[in-house]
């Protein structure tokens, strides 16, 4: 049940499909909402100028499914009693900080785009998404998923779909779609690592750690360190991600397995970051950022084309350290991708 128009939601459709087929009501309703939003993806709001600081507006849907909802906290205002509001505010700020501090990017469009978010969307809504205009968070049903504002890597993942939208514009299908998903996982994890001041060796390399409700057998939605091991649960099924091209999944589901085969480039990034050592947002992150935003990557880039772009980016940024580009090539080779 994949749709032609992408909805950049954090929970892949095959997970909700499985829950819905087992009769899990919140999943049935969440899928229906996702389908509606796929049909209604919007163009981005106008930028607010070259602000060096974030401009955040958090709204509360009040479970009504009417976007954008009532504004409850704007930039510079003190925390409120509703922790979902504060988590969304902080997660948007942490994402802005990584891109601004490390990569010199002014918001997701590099022109100071206002960061809008809506919390408490729908009833027991089991997802969070970027609709081209704002971030929207469900509370989760409490049985399978908890509050989607709880994980800053999920917020970083979703906003990175915005960065990709404004830069490489990777098509949301097959390998370019899996790259689109993968760069969101990579920078989502980097948002968390940067906020926690973690070295690549200390990070958990998980997406959505703490999102699964108590009792669900799993630690997160995905793992860059060990793709395919994030969960194995009677209701959710088993994490289907491969870590190597020999296990590439050919499927028509999930826009050609965009949330599945993203495990391969995800793992290449993990291997590079840990081989280089130190903070992953530094050399490994810069190489990936340069490849994504360098304006040379075609929108239909496959894994090989992206790997080639990262090797070129490494050579350009670290001309005196040839070992860096060699390490990039070696990391791709370990997941079965040859940059050539
Ligand atoms: Zn995504």
mmCIF file of C-alpha atoms and ligand atoms in Angstrom:
data_model
loop_
_atom_site.group_PDB
_atom_site.id
_atom_site.type_symbol
_atom_site.label_atom_id
_atom_site.label_comp_id
_atom_site.label_asym_id
_atom_site.label_seq_id
_atom_site.Cartn_x
_atom_site.Cartn_y
_atom_site.Cartn_z
ATOM 1 C CA UNK A 1 0.000 0.000 0.000
ATOM 2 C CA UNK A 2 2.497 2.618 -1.115
ATOM 3 C CA UNK A 3 1.460 5.999 -2.413
ATOM 4 C CA UNK A 4 2.860 7.805 -5.416
ATOM 5 C CA UNK A 5 3.373 11.024 -3.473
ATOM 6 C CA UNK A 6 5.743 10.652 -0.525
ATOM 7 C CA UNK A 7 4.826 11.430 3.037
ATOM 8 C CA UNK A 8 8.042 11.706 4.965
ATOM 9 C CA UNK A 9 6.801 9.934 8.083
ATOM 10 C CA UNK A 10 9.097 8.306 10.618
ATOM 11 C CA UNK A 11 7.156 5.020 10.945
ATOM 12 C CA UNK A 12 7.244 3.144 7.622
ATOM 13 C CA UNK A 13 3.947 2.033 6.070
ATOM 14 C CA UNK A 14 4.794 -1.695 6.308
ATOM 15 C CA UNK A 15 4.942 -1.432 10.110
ATOM 16 C CA UNK A 16 1.525 0.224 10.370
ATOM 17 C CA UNK A 17 0.111 -2.116 7.684
ATOM 18 C CA UNK A 18 1.082 -5.135 9.756
ATOM 19 C CA UNK A 19 -0.441 -3.685 12.934
ATOM 20 C CA UNK A 20 -3.607 -2.698 11.051
ATOM 21 C CA UNK A 21 -3.990 -6.155 9.525
ATOM 22 C CA UNK A 22 -3.791 -7.577 13.051
ATOM 23 C CA UNK A 23 -6.717 -5.318 13.988
ATOM 24 C CA UNK A 24 -4.798 -2.673 15.962
ATOM 25 C CA UNK A 25 -7.261 0.266 15.771
ATOM 26 C CA UNK A 26 -4.809 3.172 16.275
ATOM 27 C CA UNK A 27 -2.720 1.843 13.378
ATOM 28 C CA UNK A 28 -5.800 1.692 11.123
ATOM 29 C CA UNK A 29 -6.607 5.329 11.929
ATOM 30 C CA UNK A 30 -2.962 6.419 11.621
ATOM 31 C CA UNK A 31 -2.706 4.847 8.161
ATOM 32 C CA UNK A 32 -5.869 6.644 7.056
ATOM 33 C CA UNK A 33 -4.415 9.976 8.209
ATOM 34 C CA UNK A 34 -1.083 9.271 6.509
ATOM 35 C CA UNK A 35 -2.914 8.585 3.252
ATOM 36 C CA UNK A 36 -4.767 11.901 3.548
ATOM 37 C CA UNK A 37 -1.524 13.793 4.161
ATOM 38 C CA UNK A 38 0.207 12.072 1.254
ATOM 39 C CA UNK A 39 -2.461 13.561 -0.968
ATOM 40 C CA UNK A 40 -2.057 17.019 0.556
ATOM 41 C CA UNK A 41 1.665 17.687 0.662
ATOM 42 C CA UNK A 42 2.182 21.400 0.654
ATOM 43 C CA UNK A 43 4.774 23.807 -0.597
ATOM 44 C CA UNK A 44 7.097 25.299 1.995
ATOM 45 C CA UNK A 45 6.283 28.595 3.732
ATOM 46 C CA UNK A 46 8.325 31.642 2.721
ATOM 47 C CA UNK A 47 11.667 32.131 4.463
ATOM 48 C CA UNK A 48 11.862 34.726 7.216
ATOM 49 C CA UNK A 49 15.289 36.045 6.214
ATOM 50 C CA UNK A 50 18.843 35.172 7.111
ATOM 51 C CA UNK A 51 18.322 34.705 10.843
ATOM 52 C CA UNK A 52 21.354 33.268 12.624
ATOM 53 C CA UNK A 53 18.983 32.026 15.347
ATOM 54 C CA UNK A 54 16.003 29.714 14.978
ATOM 55 C CA UNK A 55 12.476 31.021 14.668
ATOM 56 C CA UNK A 56 10.174 28.385 16.146
ATOM 57 C CA UNK A 57 6.389 28.275 16.433
ATOM 58 C CA UNK A 58 4.806 25.311 18.246
ATOM 59 C CA UNK A 59 1.071 24.679 17.917
ATOM 60 C CA UNK A 60 -1.264 22.263 19.688
ATOM 61 C CA UNK A 61 -3.755 20.347 17.542
ATOM 62 C CA UNK A 62 -5.691 19.268 20.648
ATOM 63 C CA UNK A 63 -6.364 15.877 18.977
ATOM 64 C CA UNK A 64 -8.648 17.563 16.439
ATOM 65 C CA UNK A 65 -6.774 16.746 13.193
ATOM 66 C CA UNK A 66 -7.048 20.377 12.123
ATOM 67 C CA UNK A 67 -3.657 21.789 11.162
ATOM 68 C CA UNK A 68 -1.944 23.983 12.152
ATOM 69 C CA UNK A 69 -3.672 24.094 15.581
ATOM 70 C CA UNK A 70 -3.478 26.717 18.332
ATOM 71 C CA UNK A 71 -0.098 28.440 18.825
ATOM 72 C CA UNK A 72 1.211 27.594 22.305
ATOM 73 C CA UNK A 73 4.905 28.569 22.308
ATOM 74 C CA UNK A 74 6.930 30.872 20.056
ATOM 75 C CA UNK A 75 10.632 31.682 19.826
ATOM 76 C CA UNK A 76 12.167 32.901 23.058
ATOM 77 C CA UNK A 77 9.151 32.092 25.245
ATOM 78 C CA UNK A 78 9.694 30.142 28.460
ATOM 79 C CA UNK A 79 8.841 26.444 28.705
ATOM 80 C CA UNK A 80 5.169 25.613 29.219
ATOM 81 C CA UNK A 81 3.579 22.902 31.373
ATOM 82 C CA UNK A 82 2.988 20.603 28.368
ATOM 83 C CA UNK A 83 6.195 18.580 27.910
ATOM 84 C CA UNK A 84 5.337 17.592 24.318
ATOM 85 C CA UNK A 85 5.427 21.288 23.403
ATOM 86 C CA UNK A 86 8.811 21.738 25.104
ATOM 87 C CA UNK A 87 10.286 18.577 23.570
ATOM 88 C CA UNK A 88 9.237 19.696 20.086
ATOM 89 C CA UNK A 89 10.649 23.198 20.721
ATOM 90 C CA UNK A 90 13.952 21.761 21.984
ATOM 91 C CA UNK A 91 14.229 19.192 19.188
ATOM 92 C CA UNK A 92 13.699 21.828 16.518
ATOM 93 C CA UNK A 93 16.336 23.948 18.265
ATOM 94 C CA UNK A 94 18.818 21.057 18.446
ATOM 95 C CA UNK A 95 18.369 20.402 14.722
ATOM 96 C CA UNK A 96 18.827 24.072 13.889
ATOM 97 C CA UNK A 97 21.971 24.115 16.084
ATOM 98 C CA UNK A 98 23.678 21.186 14.339
ATOM 99 C CA UNK A 99 23.096 22.648 10.884
ATOM 100 C CA UNK A 100 24.013 26.220 11.907
ATOM 101 C CA UNK A 101 26.975 25.585 14.216
ATOM 102 C CA UNK A 102 28.660 22.787 12.287
ATOM 103 C CA UNK A 103 27.680 23.308 8.660
ATOM 104 C CA UNK A 104 26.923 27.053 8.630
ATOM 105 C CA UNK A 105 23.400 26.419 7.380
ATOM 106 C CA UNK A 106 20.672 28.927 8.300
ATOM 107 C CA UNK A 107 17.687 26.666 8.931
ATOM 108 C CA UNK A 108 16.625 23.911 6.575
ATOM 109 C CA UNK A 109 16.455 26.103 3.463
ATOM 110 C CA UNK A 110 19.644 28.038 4.384
ATOM 111 C CA UNK A 111 17.542 31.209 4.285
ATOM 112 C CA UNK A 112 16.234 31.221 7.839
ATOM 113 C CA UNK A 113 13.036 29.260 7.228
ATOM 114 C CA UNK A 114 10.702 29.453 10.238
ATOM 115 C CA UNK A 115 10.395 26.097 11.984
ATOM 116 C CA UNK A 116 6.744 25.250 12.543
ATOM 117 C CA UNK A 117 5.500 22.218 14.426
ATOM 118 C CA UNK A 118 2.200 20.826 15.653
ATOM 119 C CA UNK A 119 1.928 18.470 18.633
ATOM 120 C CA UNK A 120 -0.924 16.240 19.899
ATOM 121 C CA UNK A 121 -2.045 15.581 16.340
ATOM 122 C CA UNK A 122 -5.053 13.256 16.026
ATOM 123 C CA UNK A 123 -6.133 10.561 18.470
ATOM 124 C CA UNK A 124 -3.433 8.026 19.406
ATOM 125 C CA UNK A 125 -1.764 8.932 16.116
ATOM 126 C CA UNK A 126 1.143 6.518 15.567
ATOM 127 C CA UNK A 127 3.479 8.698 13.526
ATOM 128 C CA UNK A 128 5.341 11.962 13.017
ATOM 129 C CA UNK A 129 5.950 13.590 9.654
ATOM 130 C CA UNK A 130 7.257 16.566 7.707
ATOM 131 C CA UNK A 131 4.618 17.631 5.181
ATOM 132 C CA UNK A 132 6.800 20.046 3.229
ATOM 133 C CA UNK A 133 5.660 22.875 5.477
ATOM 134 C CA UNK A 134 5.674 21.802 9.110
ATOM 135 C CA UNK A 135 6.490 18.972 11.491
ATOM 136 C CA UNK A 136 3.515 17.109 12.902
ATOM 137 C CA UNK A 137 3.696 14.804 15.933
ATOM 138 C CA UNK A 138 1.258 12.210 17.223
ATOM 139 C CA UNK A 139 1.099 11.113 20.843
ATOM 140 C CA UNK A 140 1.345 7.440 19.892
ATOM 141 C CA UNK A 141 -1.195 4.897 21.108
ATOM 142 C CA UNK A 142 0.741 4.030 24.291
ATOM 143 C CA UNK A 143 0.649 0.316 23.443
ATOM 144 C CA UNK A 144 3.108 0.181 20.535
ATOM 145 C CA UNK A 145 4.447 3.727 20.272
ATOM 146 C CA UNK A 146 4.879 6.523 22.809
ATOM 147 C CA UNK A 147 4.981 10.304 22.268
ATOM 148 C CA UNK A 148 6.766 11.103 19.016
ATOM 149 C CA UNK A 149 8.210 14.371 20.397
ATOM 150 C CA UNK A 150 10.377 12.356 22.799
ATOM 151 C CA UNK A 151 13.230 11.592 20.358
ATOM 152 C CA UNK A 152 15.330 14.469 19.001
ATOM 153 C CA UNK A 153 16.790 12.128 16.371
ATOM 154 C CA UNK A 154 13.246 11.648 15.018
ATOM 155 C CA UNK A 155 12.865 15.425 14.808
ATOM 156 C CA UNK A 156 16.295 15.742 13.163
ATOM 157 C CA UNK A 157 15.314 12.981 10.719
ATOM 158 C CA UNK A 158 12.103 14.718 9.690
ATOM 159 C CA UNK A 159 13.620 18.189 9.295
ATOM 160 C CA UNK A 160 16.453 16.706 7.237
ATOM 161 C CA UNK A 161 13.787 15.674 4.721
ATOM 162 C CA UNK A 162 13.331 19.430 4.412
ATOM 163 C CA UNK A 163 17.073 19.975 3.871
ATOM 164 C CA UNK A 164 17.052 17.297 1.152
ATOM 165 C CA UNK A 165 13.956 18.894 -0.378
ATOM 166 C CA UNK A 166 15.855 22.206 -0.686
ATOM 167 C CA UNK A 167 19.149 20.669 -1.901
ATOM 168 C CA UNK A 168 19.665 17.356 -3.728
ATOM 169 C CA UNK A 169 15.900 16.772 -4.027
ATOM 170 C CA UNK A 170 16.424 13.007 -4.051
ATOM 171 C CA UNK A 171 13.439 11.227 -5.593
ATOM 172 C CA UNK A 172 11.408 9.275 -3.046
ATOM 173 C CA UNK A 173 11.570 5.924 -4.819
ATOM 174 C CA UNK A 174 13.977 2.957 -4.958
ATOM 175 C CA UNK A 175 17.694 3.773 -4.382
ATOM 176 C CA UNK A 176 17.394 7.605 -4.494
ATOM 177 C CA UNK A 177 14.482 7.249 -2.046
ATOM 178 C CA UNK A 178 16.552 5.000 0.226
ATOM 179 C CA UNK A 179 19.322 7.639 0.097
ATOM 180 C CA UNK A 180 16.728 10.293 0.990
ATOM 181 C CA UNK A 181 15.717 8.193 4.014
ATOM 182 C CA UNK A 182 19.323 7.397 4.882
ATOM 183 C CA UNK A 183 20.563 11.001 4.985
ATOM 184 C CA UNK A 184 17.609 11.753 7.282
ATOM 185 C CA UNK A 185 18.698 8.921 9.588
ATOM 186 C CA UNK A 186 22.346 10.030 9.419
ATOM 187 C CA UNK A 187 21.688 13.679 10.285
ATOM 188 C CA UNK A 188 18.921 12.706 12.728
ATOM 189 C CA UNK A 189 21.483 10.652 14.638
ATOM 190 C CA UNK A 190 24.026 13.489 14.347
ATOM 191 C CA UNK A 191 21.515 15.957 15.851
ATOM 192 C CA UNK A 192 21.322 13.696 18.905
ATOM 193 C CA UNK A 193 25.075 13.037 19.064
ATOM 194 C CA UNK A 194 25.836 16.772 18.781
ATOM 195 C CA UNK A 195 23.308 17.668 21.485
ATOM 196 C CA UNK A 196 24.764 15.011 23.810
ATOM 197 C CA UNK A 197 28.416 15.815 22.911
ATOM 198 C CA UNK A 198 29.018 12.167 22.015
ATOM 199 C CA UNK A 199 31.952 10.722 20.095
ATOM 200 C CA UNK A 200 31.158 8.237 17.326
ATOM 201 C CA UNK A 201 32.281 5.420 19.640
ATOM 202 C CA UNK A 202 29.855 6.467 22.411
ATOM 203 C CA UNK A 203 26.700 7.069 20.342
ATOM 204 C CA UNK A 204 23.855 4.522 20.255
ATOM 205 C CA UNK A 205 23.388 5.000 16.466
ATOM 206 C CA UNK A 206 19.674 4.294 16.894
ATOM 207 C CA UNK A 207 16.705 6.126 15.385
ATOM 208 C CA UNK A 208 13.771 6.386 17.776
ATOM 209 C CA UNK A 209 15.358 4.984 20.936
ATOM 210 C CA UNK A 210 12.673 5.186 23.621
ATOM 211 C CA UNK A 211 9.846 5.503 21.110
ATOM 212 C CA UNK A 212 8.598 1.919 21.462
ATOM 213 C CA UNK A 213 6.152 1.423 24.335
ATOM 214 C CA UNK A 214 7.128 -0.748 27.315
ATOM 215 C CA UNK A 215 6.660 -4.427 26.497
ATOM 216 C CA UNK A 216 7.454 -4.089 22.793
ATOM 217 C CA UNK A 217 10.468 -6.245 21.951
ATOM 218 C CA UNK A 218 12.908 -3.783 20.458
ATOM 219 C CA UNK A 219 15.101 -0.800 21.221
ATOM 220 C CA UNK A 220 14.218 1.608 18.386
ATOM 221 C CA UNK A 221 12.922 1.900 14.801
ATOM 222 C CA UNK A 222 16.302 1.500 13.116
ATOM 223 C CA UNK A 223 19.986 0.975 13.874
ATOM 224 C CA UNK A 224 22.812 2.419 11.776
ATOM 225 C CA UNK A 225 25.328 0.347 13.711
ATOM 226 C CA UNK A 226 23.520 -2.962 13.181
ATOM 227 C CA UNK A 227 20.736 -2.636 10.585
ATOM 228 C CA UNK A 228 18.076 -5.331 10.982
ATOM 229 C CA UNK A 229 18.378 -5.600 14.773
ATOM 230 C CA UNK A 230 16.295 -2.670 16.078
ATOM 231 C CA UNK A 231 13.210 -4.767 16.893
ATOM 232 C CA UNK A 232 11.828 -8.286 16.671
ATOM 233 C CA UNK A 233 8.324 -8.322 18.091
ATOM 234 C CA UNK A 234 5.195 -10.451 17.604
ATOM 235 C CA UNK A 235 3.127 -7.370 16.718
ATOM 236 C CA UNK A 236 5.719 -5.236 14.887
ATOM 237 C CA UNK A 237 7.499 -8.062 13.087
ATOM 238 C CA UNK A 238 11.250 -8.011 12.603
ATOM 239 C CA UNK A 239 13.368 -5.041 11.543
ATOM 240 C CA UNK A 240 13.797 -5.748 7.777
ATOM 241 C CA UNK A 241 16.879 -3.590 7.098
ATOM 242 C CA UNK A 242 19.872 -5.053 5.242
ATOM 243 C CA UNK A 243 23.423 -3.862 5.989
ATOM 244 C CA UNK A 244 24.978 -5.031 2.704
ATOM 245 C CA UNK A 245 24.108 -4.968 -1.019
ATOM 246 C CA UNK A 246 23.962 -8.775 -1.154
ATOM 247 C CA UNK A 247 20.827 -8.526 1.019
ATOM 248 C CA UNK A 248 19.246 -5.628 -0.942
ATOM 249 C CA UNK A 249 15.446 -6.003 -0.821
ATOM 250 C CA UNK A 250 13.613 -5.703 -4.135
ATOM 251 C CA UNK A 251 10.043 -4.727 -3.294
ATOM 252 C CA UNK A 252 7.229 -2.546 -4.578
ATOM 253 C CA UNK A 253 6.155 -1.776 -1.001
ATOM 254 C CA UNK A 254 7.352 1.331 0.849
ATOM 255 C CA UNK A 255 8.185 3.206 -2.395
ATOM 256 C CA UNK A 256 10.597 0.451 -3.345
ATOM 257 C CA UNK A 257 11.831 -0.215 0.184
ATOM 258 C CA UNK A 258 13.033 3.317 0.977
ATOM 259 C CA UNK A 259 12.938 2.637 4.750
ATOM 260 C CA UNK A 260 14.449 -0.829 4.219
ATOM 261 C CA UNK A 261 17.430 -0.458 1.891
ATOM 262 C CA UNK A 262 18.430 2.782 3.639
ATOM 263 C CA UNK A 263 20.173 0.370 6.029
ATOM 264 C CA UNK A 264 22.969 -0.043 3.476
ATOM 265 C CA UNK A 265 24.081 3.629 3.161
ATOM 266 C CA UNK A 266 23.294 4.071 6.879
ATOM 267 C CA UNK A 267 25.809 1.384 7.738
ATOM 268 C CA UNK A 268 28.414 2.832 5.349
ATOM 269 C CA UNK A 269 28.177 6.132 7.248
ATOM 270 C CA UNK A 270 28.477 4.379 10.604
ATOM 271 C CA UNK A 271 31.564 2.489 9.394
ATOM 272 C CA UNK A 272 33.168 5.703 8.125
ATOM 273 C CA UNK A 273 32.413 7.708 11.286
ATOM 274 C CA UNK A 274 33.760 5.037 13.620
ATOM 275 C CA UNK A 275 36.823 4.406 11.428
ATOM 276 C CA UNK A 276 37.688 8.129 11.442
ATOM 277 C CA UNK A 277 36.893 8.413 15.157
ATOM 278 C CA UNK A 278 36.007 11.510 17.165
ATOM 279 C CA UNK A 279 32.713 13.362 16.715
ATOM 280 C CA UNK A 280 30.800 11.907 13.763
ATOM 281 C CA UNK A 281 29.414 15.317 12.768
ATOM 282 C CA UNK A 282 32.931 16.499 12.021
ATOM 283 C CA UNK A 283 34.720 14.770 9.131
ATOM 284 C CA UNK A 284 32.175 12.044 8.274
ATOM 285 C CA UNK A 285 29.240 14.448 8.680
ATOM 286 C CA UNK A 286 30.893 17.187 6.608
ATOM 287 C CA UNK A 287 31.580 14.742 3.776
ATOM 288 C CA UNK A 288 27.942 13.578 3.724
ATOM 289 C CA UNK A 289 26.704 17.182 4.020
ATOM 290 C CA UNK A 290 28.929 18.330 1.138
ATOM 291 C CA UNK A 291 27.731 15.427 -1.031
ATOM 292 C CA UNK A 292 24.070 16.208 -0.272
ATOM 293 C CA UNK A 293 24.275 19.969 -0.748
ATOM 294 C CA UNK A 294 27.029 20.253 -3.390
ATOM 295 C CA UNK A 295 24.514 20.675 -6.243
ATOM 296 C CA UNK A 296 26.280 17.976 -8.294
ATOM 297 C CA UNK A 297 24.204 15.043 -7.095
ATOM 298 C CA UNK A 298 21.330 14.229 -9.469
ATOM 299 C CA UNK A 299 17.853 13.736 -7.971
ATOM 300 C CA UNK A 300 17.859 10.157 -9.266
ATOM 301 C CA UNK A 301 21.257 9.267 -7.765
ATOM 302 C CA UNK A 302 21.703 5.592 -6.879
ATOM 303 C CA UNK A 303 23.969 4.277 -4.109
ATOM 304 C CA UNK A 304 27.006 4.187 -6.414
ATOM 305 C CA UNK A 305 26.502 7.789 -7.540
ATOM 306 C CA UNK A 306 26.136 8.942 -3.940
ATOM 307 C CA UNK A 307 29.211 6.957 -2.874
ATOM 308 C CA UNK A 308 31.157 8.622 -5.680
ATOM 309 C CA UNK A 309 29.927 12.052 -4.511
ATOM 310 C CA UNK A 310 31.135 11.334 -0.960
ATOM 311 C CA UNK A 311 34.600 10.301 -2.190
ATOM 312 C CA UNK A 312 34.790 13.502 -4.285
ATOM 313 C CA UNK A 313 33.627 15.535 -1.268
ATOM 314 C CA UNK A 314 36.303 13.928 0.933
ATOM 315 C CA UNK A 315 39.027 14.755 -1.597
ATOM 316 C CA UNK A 316 37.821 18.337 -1.950
ATOM 317 C CA UNK A 317 37.481 19.033 1.766
ATOM 318 C CA UNK A 318 40.559 17.092 2.959
ATOM 319 C CA UNK A 319 43.059 17.474 0.088
ATOM 320 C CA UNK A 320 46.029 16.943 2.411
ATOM 321 C CA UNK A 321 44.602 13.813 4.030
ATOM 322 C CA UNK A 322 44.240 11.223 1.266
ATOM 323 C CA UNK A 323 43.566 8.582 3.898
ATOM 324 C CA UNK A 324 40.154 10.179 4.531
ATOM 325 C CA UNK A 325 38.954 9.597 0.958
ATOM 326 C CA UNK A 326 40.433 6.079 1.091
ATOM 327 C CA UNK A 327 38.468 5.410 4.274
ATOM 328 C CA UNK A 328 35.282 6.625 2.557
ATOM 329 C CA UNK A 329 35.897 4.195 -0.316
ATOM 330 C CA UNK A 330 36.640 1.365 2.115
ATOM 331 C CA UNK A 331 33.461 2.022 4.115
ATOM 332 C CA UNK A 332 31.317 1.773 0.993
ATOM 333 C CA UNK A 333 33.167 -1.372 -0.081
ATOM 334 C CA UNK A 334 32.290 -2.988 3.250
ATOM 335 C CA UNK A 335 28.573 -2.664 2.423
ATOM 336 C CA UNK A 336 29.083 -3.893 -1.144
ATOM 337 C CA UNK A 337 29.038 -0.521 -2.951
ATOM 338 C CA UNK A 338 32.002 0.350 -5.186
ATOM 339 C CA UNK A 339 32.420 4.090 -5.865
ATOM 340 C CA UNK A 340 34.543 3.052 -8.880
HETATM 341 ZN ZN1 LIG B 1 12.001 9.616 6.685
#
